[in-house]
Amino acid sequence: MHLYEDQKIQIYNTLSGKKETFNPLVEGHVGMYVCGPTVYSNVHLGNVRTFMSFDMVFRYLKHLGYKVRYVRNITDAGHLENDQDAGEDKITKKARLEAIEPMEVVQRYTVDFHNILNTFNFLPPSIEPTATGHIIEQIELIKKIIDNGFAYVINGSVYFDVHKFNETHDYGKLSKRKLEDLIHNTRVLDGQSDKKNPQDFALWKRAEPQHIMRWPSPWSDGFPGWHLECTAMSTKYLGDNFDIHGGGMDLKFPHHECEIAQSEAAKGQTPVNYWMHANMLQLNGQRMSKSTGNTVNPDELLSGNNAFFSKAYSPSVIRFFNAQSSYKSILDLTDDGLLASEKGFYRLMDAIHLLEDLKASDTSTFNVSDWRQKCYDAMNDDFNSPILIAHLFEAAKQINQIKDGNASLSAGDLNLLKKTMHDFTFDVLGLVDVSNLDVGTDKLSGAVELLIELRQQARANKDFPTSDKIRDELAAIGIQLNDGKDGTTFTTN
């Protein structure tokens, strides 16, 4: 018997605007798609927060016994500067600025993305498709949309006809926007677009002569629209209708709205049963922005080399901080908040260490079965990790009382408490226990010093991926490298 048979999840569905009981299309199986990064720069900390939230969802579904096919894409073509249909391709622009091939840009920042996620103890997705690897599927999808009368070709580009679609469908149902309001609020720029209407969006763009990334198609040498790739890849690997689609709140409109329209126009049915959106990450109460300087990247947060935080923080402390807020809530990243989370994290780890040495008694003063179900109830309530953590601290309090002789657990309850604490702390929340690492030993200190020397050699050879990997992998186990004018030292959290 699987846990999911007894534990029924409620998911807040952005499409309906309310919590709904999760019923997968196929019993015991879950298909989940999450929009991945556009790999033209180092992954943004706000994006890490989104992926971290869905990593927890993935972990919990697996814990319940579901067989999960988790698809998270890599956007390596077609994403224009303003996220719509104008401007330069982000990857092409980066390649031009650095005088390298676009695929060198893609490779560099895909490796960075994976390194960062590995540092934070992410589980890899089941499938990680790329946009450039699915050009044929995207072209075939465009053909279907044209054949069904919902797209038109102008000067080698193909546009989705939003007005025609809205005559028989509801464009805007996910973001709760009305086409009439979009029309009213759109500024028309005469002569600057081939589109019939400003609300239409590109399915295929004809490449200008200087555009490097281009593929042949029935309409022109060009490249696919940004919205199209996710529709093509999600339906290829999960089917025309699948269970969960996730992403950041900023993708709800227009990206996810366009995904729905494309699927309904091509396949005649809505693609997703449950839409989930993670909210944004702020820094010290303000929106993160490169233009204002109010931003910090994951490497800077892990190393402590930044102007916002008093020290370096381990990946598990940052994961713990993230889990103390609902994925649907705006999360404000502050030094005080991280310091408090660090104390809480190590308090939880201390309790888990104590738990291993507790002796069983004949009777129990703590109802472990009821407490265990409270943990499941929290996660079943739209993955409410803050409430789960509150229950874990409730158990930590009981553990300390047992150690002091003021409470007791039977052997069966003690084993159940150990298993449940491990399941939720490490398997579901994805935390890593680094607090029992003894860095005072000569052997370990020598090993770290050797890695520091290898890192210095890599930096001298301008092998920055290797240098960053050494630093990030050490940070993942709680060893922080601190670069100063007198060399590099290390500390532990």
Coordinates of C-alpha atoms in Angstrom, one line a residue:
M1 CA 0.0 0.0 0.0
H2 CA 1.3 3.4 -1.0
L3 CA 1.1 6.5 1.2
Y4 CA -0.7 8.5 -1.4
E5 CA -3.7 6.2 -0.9
D6 CA -4.2 7.7 2.5
Q7 CA -2.7 11.1 2.1
K8 CA -4.8 13.3 -0.1
I9 CA -3.2 16.5 -1.3
Q10 CA -4.9 19.9 -1.8
I11 CA -3.3 22.1 -4.4
Y12 CA -4.0 25.8 -5.0
N13 CA -4.8 25.8 -8.7
T14 CA -4.1 29.2 -10.3
L15 CA -6.6 28.4 -13.0
S16 CA -9.5 28.0 -10.7
G17 CA -8.2 30.4 -8.0
K18 CA -8.9 27.9 -5.2
K19 CA -7.5 24.7 -3.5
E20 CA -8.5 21.5 -5.2
T21 CA -8.1 17.9 -4.3
F22 CA -5.2 16.4 -6.3
N23 CA -6.4 13.5 -8.5
P24 CA -3.8 12.5 -11.0
L25 CA -4.9 11.4 -14.5
V26 CA -3.4 8.0 -13.9
E27 CA -3.5 6.5 -10.4
G28 CA -0.1 6.3 -8.8
H29 CA 1.6 8.4 -11.6
V30 CA 2.2 12.2 -11.8
G31 CA 3.3 14.2 -14.8
M32 CA 4.8 17.5 -13.8
Y33 CA 6.4 20.2 -16.0
V34 CA 8.3 23.3 -14.7
C35 CA 9.6 26.1 -16.9
G36 CA 13.4 26.0 -16.7
P37 CA 16.0 28.8 -17.2
T38 CA 17.0 30.7 -20.2
V39 CA 20.8 30.0 -20.2
Y40 CA 22.3 33.3 -21.2
S41 CA 23.6 34.3 -17.7
N42 CA 24.3 32.9 -14.2
V43 CA 21.1 31.6 -12.7
H44 CA 19.2 34.2 -10.6
L45 CA 18.6 33.6 -6.9
G46 CA 14.9 34.3 -7.5
N47 CA 14.8 31.5 -10.1
V48 CA 16.6 29.2 -7.6
R49 CA 13.8 29.9 -5.1
T50 CA 11.2 28.8 -7.7
F51 CA 13.1 25.6 -8.6
M52 CA 13.7 24.9 -4.9
S53 CA 9.9 25.1 -4.2
F54 CA 9.2 22.6 -7.0
D55 CA 12.0 20.4 -5.9
M56 CA 10.2 20.1 -2.6
V57 CA 6.9 19.3 -4.4
F58 CA 8.8 16.6 -6.4
R59 CA 10.3 15.2 -3.3
Y60 CA 7.0 15.0 -1.5
L61 CA 5.2 13.3 -4.3
K62 CA 7.9 10.7 -4.6
H63 CA 7.8 10.2 -0.8
L64 CA 4.1 9.4 -1.0
G65 CA 4.9 6.7 -3.5
Y66 CA 3.9 8.4 -6.7
K67 CA 5.9 7.5 -9.8
V68 CA 6.7 11.1 -11.0
R69 CA 7.8 12.1 -14.4
Y70 CA 9.3 15.6 -13.8
V71 CA 10.2 17.5 -16.9
R72 CA 12.1 20.8 -16.6
N73 CA 13.3 22.4 -19.8
I74 CA 16.4 24.4 -20.8
T75 CA 15.6 27.4 -23.0
D76 CA 18.6 27.7 -25.3
A77 CA 17.0 29.6 -28.2
G78 CA 14.1 31.9 -29.1
H79 CA 13.8 33.9 -25.9
L80 CA 13.8 37.6 -26.9
E81 CA 14.9 40.5 -24.7
N82 CA 11.5 41.8 -23.7
D83 CA 10.0 38.3 -23.3
Q84 CA 7.6 38.9 -26.2
D85 CA 8.3 39.3 -29.9
A86 CA 10.8 42.2 -30.2
G87 CA 14.4 42.8 -29.5
E88 CA 17.4 40.6 -29.8
D89 CA 17.6 36.9 -28.8
K90 CA 19.2 36.9 -25.3
I91 CA 21.6 34.1 -26.0
T92 CA 22.7 35.6 -29.4
K93 CA 23.2 39.0 -27.7
K94 CA 25.4 37.5 -25.1
A95 CA 27.4 35.6 -27.7
R96 CA 27.9 38.8 -29.7
L97 CA 29.1 40.7 -26.7
E98 CA 31.6 38.0 -25.7
A99 CA 32.6 37.2 -29.3
I100 CA 31.8 33.5 -28.9
E101 CA 29.4 31.0 -30.4
P102 CA 25.8 31.0 -29.0
M103 CA 26.2 27.3 -28.0
E104 CA 29.3 28.2 -25.9
V105 CA 27.0 30.6 -24.0
V106 CA 24.4 27.9 -23.6
Q107 CA 27.0 25.3 -22.4
R108 CA 28.7 27.7 -19.9
Y109 CA 25.5 28.7 -18.2
T110 CA 23.8 25.3 -18.3
V111 CA 26.8 24.0 -16.4
D112 CA 26.5 26.9 -14.0
F113 CA 22.8 26.1 -13.5
H114 CA 23.4 22.5 -12.8
N115 CA 26.3 23.3 -10.4
I116 CA 24.2 25.7 -8.4
L117 CA 21.3 23.3 -8.1
N118 CA 23.6 20.4 -7.1
T119 CA 25.0 22.7 -4.4
F120 CA 21.5 23.1 -3.0
N121 CA 20.9 19.4 -3.1
F122 CA 18.3 19.3 -5.8
L123 CA 17.0 16.1 -7.2
P124 CA 17.5 16.0 -11.0
P125 CA 14.4 16.0 -13.1
S126 CA 13.3 12.9 -15.0
I127 CA 13.8 14.7 -18.3
E128 CA 15.6 17.9 -19.1
P129 CA 14.8 18.7 -22.8
T130 CA 16.2 21.7 -24.7
A131 CA 14.4 24.0 -27.1
T132 CA 17.0 23.5 -29.8
G133 CA 16.5 19.8 -29.5
H134 CA 12.8 20.0 -30.4
I135 CA 12.7 22.3 -33.4
I136 CA 10.9 19.7 -35.5
E137 CA 8.2 19.2 -32.8
Q138 CA 7.7 23.0 -32.7
I139 CA 7.4 23.3 -36.5
E140 CA 4.8 20.4 -36.5
L141 CA 2.8 22.1 -33.7
I142 CA 2.8 25.4 -35.7
K143 CA 1.4 23.5 -38.8
K144 CA -1.5 22.2 -36.7
I145 CA -2.3 25.6 -35.3
I146 CA -2.3 27.1 -38.9
D147 CA -4.4 24.2 -40.2
N148 CA -7.0 24.8 -37.4
G149 CA -7.2 28.5 -38.4
F150 CA -5.6 30.1 -35.4
A151 CA -2.4 31.4 -36.9
Y152 CA -1.3 33.4 -40.0
V153 CA 1.9 33.8 -41.9
I154 CA 3.3 37.3 -42.8
N155 CA 6.8 37.9 -44.3
G156 CA 8.1 34.5 -43.2
S157 CA 6.9 34.8 -39.6
V158 CA 4.0 33.0 -38.1
Y159 CA 1.7 34.7 -35.5
F160 CA -0.9 33.3 -33.2
D161 CA -4.3 35.0 -33.9
V162 CA -5.4 35.8 -30.4
H163 CA -8.6 37.6 -31.5
K164 CA -9.7 34.6 -33.7
F165 CA -8.9 32.2 -30.8
N166 CA -10.9 34.3 -28.3
E167 CA -14.0 34.0 -30.4
T168 CA -14.4 30.3 -29.4
H169 CA -12.1 30.1 -26.4
D170 CA -11.2 32.1 -23.3
Y171 CA -7.8 33.8 -23.8
G172 CA -6.8 35.2 -20.3
K173 CA -8.5 32.6 -18.1
L174 CA -5.3 31.7 -16.3
S175 CA -4.2 35.3 -15.5
K176 CA -7.9 36.5 -15.1
R177 CA -7.4 39.1 -17.9
K178 CA -10.0 40.0 -20.5
L179 CA -8.9 40.5 -24.1
E180 CA -11.0 43.7 -24.2
D181 CA -8.9 45.2 -21.4
L182 CA -5.7 44.1 -23.1
I183 CA -6.8 45.8 -26.3
H184 CA -7.7 49.0 -24.4
N185 CA -4.3 49.1 -22.6
T186 CA -2.2 48.3 -25.6
R187 CA -0.2 51.1 -27.2
V188 CA -0.2 50.7 -31.0
L189 CA 3.1 51.5 -32.8
D190 CA 2.3 51.9 -36.5
G191 CA 4.7 50.2 -38.9
Q192 CA 6.8 48.5 -36.2
S193 CA 5.2 45.0 -36.5
D194 CA 3.9 42.6 -39.0
K195 CA 1.2 41.4 -36.6
K196 CA -2.5 42.0 -37.3
N197 CA -3.1 42.9 -33.7
P198 CA -0.7 43.9 -30.9
Q199 CA -2.0 41.0 -28.7
D200 CA -0.9 38.4 -31.2
F201 CA 2.3 36.5 -30.4
A202 CA 5.0 34.9 -32.5
L203 CA 5.1 31.1 -33.1
W204 CA 7.9 31.4 -35.6
K205 CA 10.2 34.4 -36.4
R206 CA 11.9 35.0 -39.6
A207 CA 15.6 35.5 -38.9
E208 CA 17.3 38.7 -40.0
P209 CA 20.6 38.2 -41.9
Q210 CA 22.7 38.9 -38.9
H211 CA 20.8 36.5 -36.6
I212 CA 23.0 33.5 -35.8
M213 CA 20.6 31.0 -34.4
R214 CA 18.3 29.9 -37.3
W215 CA 16.7 26.8 -38.6
P216 CA 14.9 26.0 -41.9
S217 CA 11.1 25.8 -41.8
P218 CA 8.2 25.9 -44.4
W219 CA 7.9 29.7 -43.8
S220 CA 11.5 30.9 -43.6
D221 CA 14.9 30.4 -42.0
G222 CA 14.2 31.5 -38.5
F223 CA 13.6 30.4 -34.9
P224 CA 10.6 29.4 -32.8
G225 CA 8.7 31.7 -30.5
W226 CA 9.6 31.5 -26.8
H227 CA 6.1 30.4 -25.7
L228 CA 6.0 27.6 -28.2
E229 CA 8.8 25.5 -26.9
C230 CA 7.2 24.6 -23.6
T231 CA 4.0 23.5 -25.3
A232 CA 5.9 21.3 -27.6
M233 CA 8.1 19.7 -25.0
S234 CA 5.6 19.3 -22.2
T235 CA 3.0 17.6 -24.4
K236 CA 5.7 15.4 -26.1
Y237 CA 6.8 13.9 -22.8
L238 CA 3.7 14.2 -20.6
G239 CA 0.9 13.9 -23.2
D240 CA -1.7 16.4 -24.5
N241 CA -3.2 16.6 -21.0
F242 CA -1.1 16.2 -17.9
D243 CA -1.3 16.8 -14.1
I244 CA 0.9 19.8 -12.9
H245 CA 2.5 22.7 -14.6
G246 CA 4.7 25.0 -12.4
G247 CA 6.8 28.1 -12.8
G248 CA 7.4 31.5 -11.3
M249 CA 4.5 34.0 -10.8
D250 CA 6.1 36.2 -13.5
L251 CA 5.4 33.6 -16.1
K252 CA 1.7 33.4 -15.6
F253 CA 1.1 36.1 -18.3
P254 CA 1.9 36.0 -21.1
H255 CA 4.0 32.8 -21.1
H256 CA 1.6 30.3 -19.5
E257 CA -1.4 32.0 -20.9
C258 CA 0.0 31.5 -24.4
E259 CA 0.9 27.9 -23.6
I260 CA -2.8 27.2 -22.9
A261 CA -3.9 28.9 -26.1
Q262 CA -1.4 27.1 -28.2
S263 CA -2.4 23.7 -26.8
E264 CA -6.1 24.3 -27.2
A265 CA -5.7 25.7 -30.7
A266 CA -3.5 22.7 -31.8
K267 CA -5.0 19.8 -29.9
G268 CA -8.5 20.9 -28.9
Q269 CA -8.1 20.4 -25.2
T270 CA -6.7 22.2 -22.2
P271 CA -3.2 20.9 -21.5
V272 CA -2.9 21.1 -17.7
N273 CA -5.2 20.2 -14.7
Y274 CA -3.3 22.0 -11.9
W275 CA -1.3 25.2 -12.5
M276 CA 1.1 26.2 -9.7
H277 CA 3.0 29.4 -9.4
A278 CA 5.8 30.3 -7.0
N279 CA 6.1 33.9 -5.8
M280 CA 9.0 36.3 -6.1
L281 CA 12.0 36.7 -3.9
Q282 CA 12.8 40.2 -2.5
L283 CA 16.1 41.5 -1.1
N284 CA 15.8 43.7 2.0
G285 CA 12.2 44.5 1.2
Q286 CA 12.8 45.6 -2.3
R287 CA 12.5 43.9 -5.7
M288 CA 15.8 42.4 -6.9
S289 CA 17.2 44.3 -9.8
K290 CA 20.6 44.5 -11.5
S291 CA 19.9 48.0 -12.6
T292 CA 19.6 49.3 -9.0
G293 CA 22.3 47.1 -7.6
N294 CA 19.8 45.5 -5.2
T295 CA 20.7 41.9 -6.2
V296 CA 22.9 39.0 -5.0
N297 CA 23.6 35.8 -6.9
P298 CA 23.8 32.4 -5.3
D299 CA 27.6 32.2 -5.4
E300 CA 27.9 35.5 -3.5
L301 CA 25.4 34.4 -0.9
L302 CA 27.2 31.1 -0.4
S303 CA 30.6 32.6 -0.2
G304 CA 29.8 35.7 1.8
N305 CA 31.4 38.0 -0.8
N306 CA 28.6 40.5 -1.0
A307 CA 27.5 43.9 0.5
F308 CA 24.2 42.7 2.0
F309 CA 25.0 39.9 4.4
S310 CA 27.2 39.6 7.5
K311 CA 28.5 36.1 6.7
A312 CA 28.4 33.2 4.3
Y313 CA 25.4 30.8 4.6
S314 CA 25.4 27.1 3.9
P315 CA 23.0 25.8 1.2
S316 CA 20.9 23.9 3.7
V317 CA 20.4 27.0 5.8
I318 CA 19.2 28.8 2.7
R319 CA 16.9 25.8 1.8
F320 CA 15.6 25.9 5.4
F321 CA 15.0 29.7 5.1
N322 CA 13.0 29.1 1.9
A323 CA 10.9 26.4 3.4
Q324 CA 9.9 28.7 6.3
S325 CA 7.6 30.6 3.9
S326 CA 4.9 29.2 1.6
Y327 CA 5.9 28.9 -2.0
K328 CA 2.9 31.2 -2.9
S329 CA 4.2 34.0 -0.6
I330 CA 6.6 36.8 -1.4
L331 CA 9.9 35.9 0.4
D332 CA 12.1 38.7 1.7
L333 CA 15.7 37.8 1.9
T334 CA 17.4 39.6 4.8
D335 CA 20.5 39.0 7.0
D336 CA 18.3 38.8 10.1
G337 CA 16.1 36.3 8.5
L338 CA 19.0 34.1 7.5
L339 CA 20.7 34.3 10.9
A340 CA 17.4 33.2 12.5
S341 CA 17.0 30.4 10.0
E342 CA 20.6 29.3 10.7
K343 CA 19.9 29.0 14.4
G344 CA 16.7 27.1 13.8
F345 CA 18.4 24.8 11.3
Y346 CA 21.1 23.8 13.8
R347 CA 18.6 23.5 16.6
L348 CA 16.7 21.0 14.5
M349 CA 19.9 19.1 13.6
D350 CA 20.9 19.0 17.3
A351 CA 17.5 17.4 18.1
I352 CA 18.0 14.8 15.4
H353 CA 21.4 13.9 16.8
L354 CA 20.0 13.6 20.3
L355 CA 17.2 11.3 18.9
E356 CA 19.8 8.7 17.9
D357 CA 20.9 8.2 21.5
L358 CA 17.6 8.2 23.2
K359 CA 16.6 5.1 25.2
A360 CA 13.1 3.6 24.8
S361 CA 10.8 3.3 27.8
D362 CA 7.8 1.2 28.5
T363 CA 5.3 4.0 27.9
S364 CA 4.9 7.1 25.7
T365 CA 4.0 10.6 26.9
F366 CA 4.0 11.9 23.3
N367 CA 1.5 10.7 20.7
V368 CA 3.9 10.2 17.8
S369 CA 1.2 8.8 15.5
D370 CA -1.0 11.9 15.8
W371 CA 2.1 14.2 15.4
R372 CA 3.2 12.2 12.3
Q373 CA -0.2 12.8 10.7
K374 CA 0.0 16.5 11.5
C375 CA 3.2 16.6 9.4
Y376 CA 1.4 14.9 6.5
D377 CA -1.6 17.2 7.0
A378 CA 0.7 20.2 6.6
M379 CA 2.3 19.0 3.4
N380 CA -1.1 17.8 2.1
D381 CA -2.4 21.4 2.5
D382 CA -0.8 22.8 -0.6
F383 CA 2.7 21.8 0.5
N384 CA 2.6 24.0 3.6
S385 CA 6.3 23.7 4.6
P386 CA 6.1 26.4 7.3
I387 CA 3.5 24.4 9.3
L388 CA 5.5 21.3 8.7
I389 CA 8.6 22.9 10.2
A390 CA 6.5 24.0 13.2
H391 CA 5.6 20.4 13.8
L392 CA 9.3 19.4 13.5
F393 CA 10.2 21.8 16.2
E394 CA 7.4 20.5 18.3
A395 CA 9.1 17.1 18.0
A396 CA 12.5 18.7 18.8
K397 CA 11.0 20.0 22.1
Q398 CA 9.8 16.6 23.0
I399 CA 13.2 15.1 22.2
N400 CA 14.9 17.5 24.6
Q401 CA 12.3 16.7 27.3
I402 CA 13.0 13.0 26.9
K403 CA 16.7 13.6 27.2
D404 CA 16.1 15.5 30.4
G405 CA 13.9 12.7 31.8
N406 CA 10.7 14.7 31.6
A407 CA 9.0 12.6 28.9
S408 CA 9.3 9.1 27.5
L409 CA 8.7 7.1 24.3
S410 CA 8.1 3.4 23.8
A411 CA 10.4 1.5 21.4
G412 CA 7.8 1.5 18.6
D413 CA 7.1 5.2 19.0
L414 CA 10.8 6.0 19.2
N415 CA 11.5 4.2 15.9
L416 CA 8.5 5.9 14.3
L417 CA 9.7 9.3 15.5
K418 CA 13.2 8.7 14.1
K419 CA 11.8 7.6 10.7
T420 CA 9.4 10.5 10.4
M421 CA 12.0 13.1 11.4
H422 CA 14.4 11.7 8.8
D423 CA 11.7 11.5 6.1
F424 CA 10.5 15.0 6.4
T425 CA 13.8 16.8 7.2
F426 CA 16.0 15.1 4.7
D427 CA 13.9 13.4 2.1
V428 CA 11.1 16.0 1.7
L429 CA 12.7 19.3 2.7
G430 CA 16.0 18.2 1.1
L431 CA 18.2 19.5 4.0
V432 CA 21.7 18.1 4.5
D433 CA 23.1 17.5 7.9
V434 CA 26.5 19.2 8.0
S435 CA 26.6 20.1 11.7
N436 CA 28.5 17.0 12.8
L437 CA 31.4 17.6 10.4
D438 CA 34.7 17.7 12.3
V439 CA 36.9 20.2 10.6
G440 CA 39.4 20.2 13.4
T441 CA 41.1 17.0 12.3
D442 CA 44.5 17.3 10.6
K443 CA 43.4 15.0 7.8
L444 CA 40.3 17.0 6.9
S445 CA 42.1 20.3 7.2
G446 CA 44.8 19.0 4.9
A447 CA 42.3 17.9 2.3
V448 CA 40.6 21.3 2.3
E449 CA 44.0 23.0 2.0
L450 CA 44.8 20.8 -1.0
L451 CA 41.5 21.8 -2.6
I452 CA 42.2 25.5 -2.0
E453 CA 45.6 25.0 -3.7
L454 CA 43.9 23.3 -6.7
R455 CA 41.4 26.1 -6.9
Q456 CA 44.1 28.7 -6.9
Q457 CA 45.8 26.9 -9.8
A458 CA 42.5 26.7 -11.7
R459 CA 42.0 30.5 -11.2
A460 CA 45.5 31.2 -12.4
N461 CA 44.8 29.2 -15.5
K462 CA 41.4 31.1 -15.9
D463 CA 39.6 27.8 -15.5
F464 CA 36.8 29.5 -13.6
P465 CA 34.2 26.6 -13.9
T466 CA 36.6 24.3 -12.0
S467 CA 37.4 27.1 -9.5
D468 CA 33.7 27.7 -8.9
K469 CA 32.9 24.0 -8.6
I470 CA 35.5 23.5 -5.9
R471 CA 34.1 26.5 -3.9
D472 CA 30.5 25.5 -4.4
E473 CA 31.0 21.8 -3.6
L474 CA 32.8 22.7 -0.4
A475 CA 30.0 25.1 0.5
A476 CA 27.5 22.3 0.0
I477 CA 29.0 20.4 2.9
G478 CA 29.3 23.5 5.1
I479 CA 32.9 24.6 4.4
Q480 CA 33.0 28.2 3.2
L481 CA 36.1 29.6 1.4
N482 CA 37.0 33.2 2.2
D483 CA 39.2 35.0 -0.2
G484 CA 41.2 37.8 1.2
K485 CA 44.3 39.8 0.5
D486 CA 46.4 37.3 2.5
G487 CA 45.1 34.3 0.7
T488 CA 42.1 32.0 1.1
T489 CA 41.0 30.6 4.4
F490 CA 38.0 28.4 5.3
T491 CA 35.3 28.4 8.0
T492 CA 32.4 26.1 8.7
N493 CA 28.8 26.7 9.6

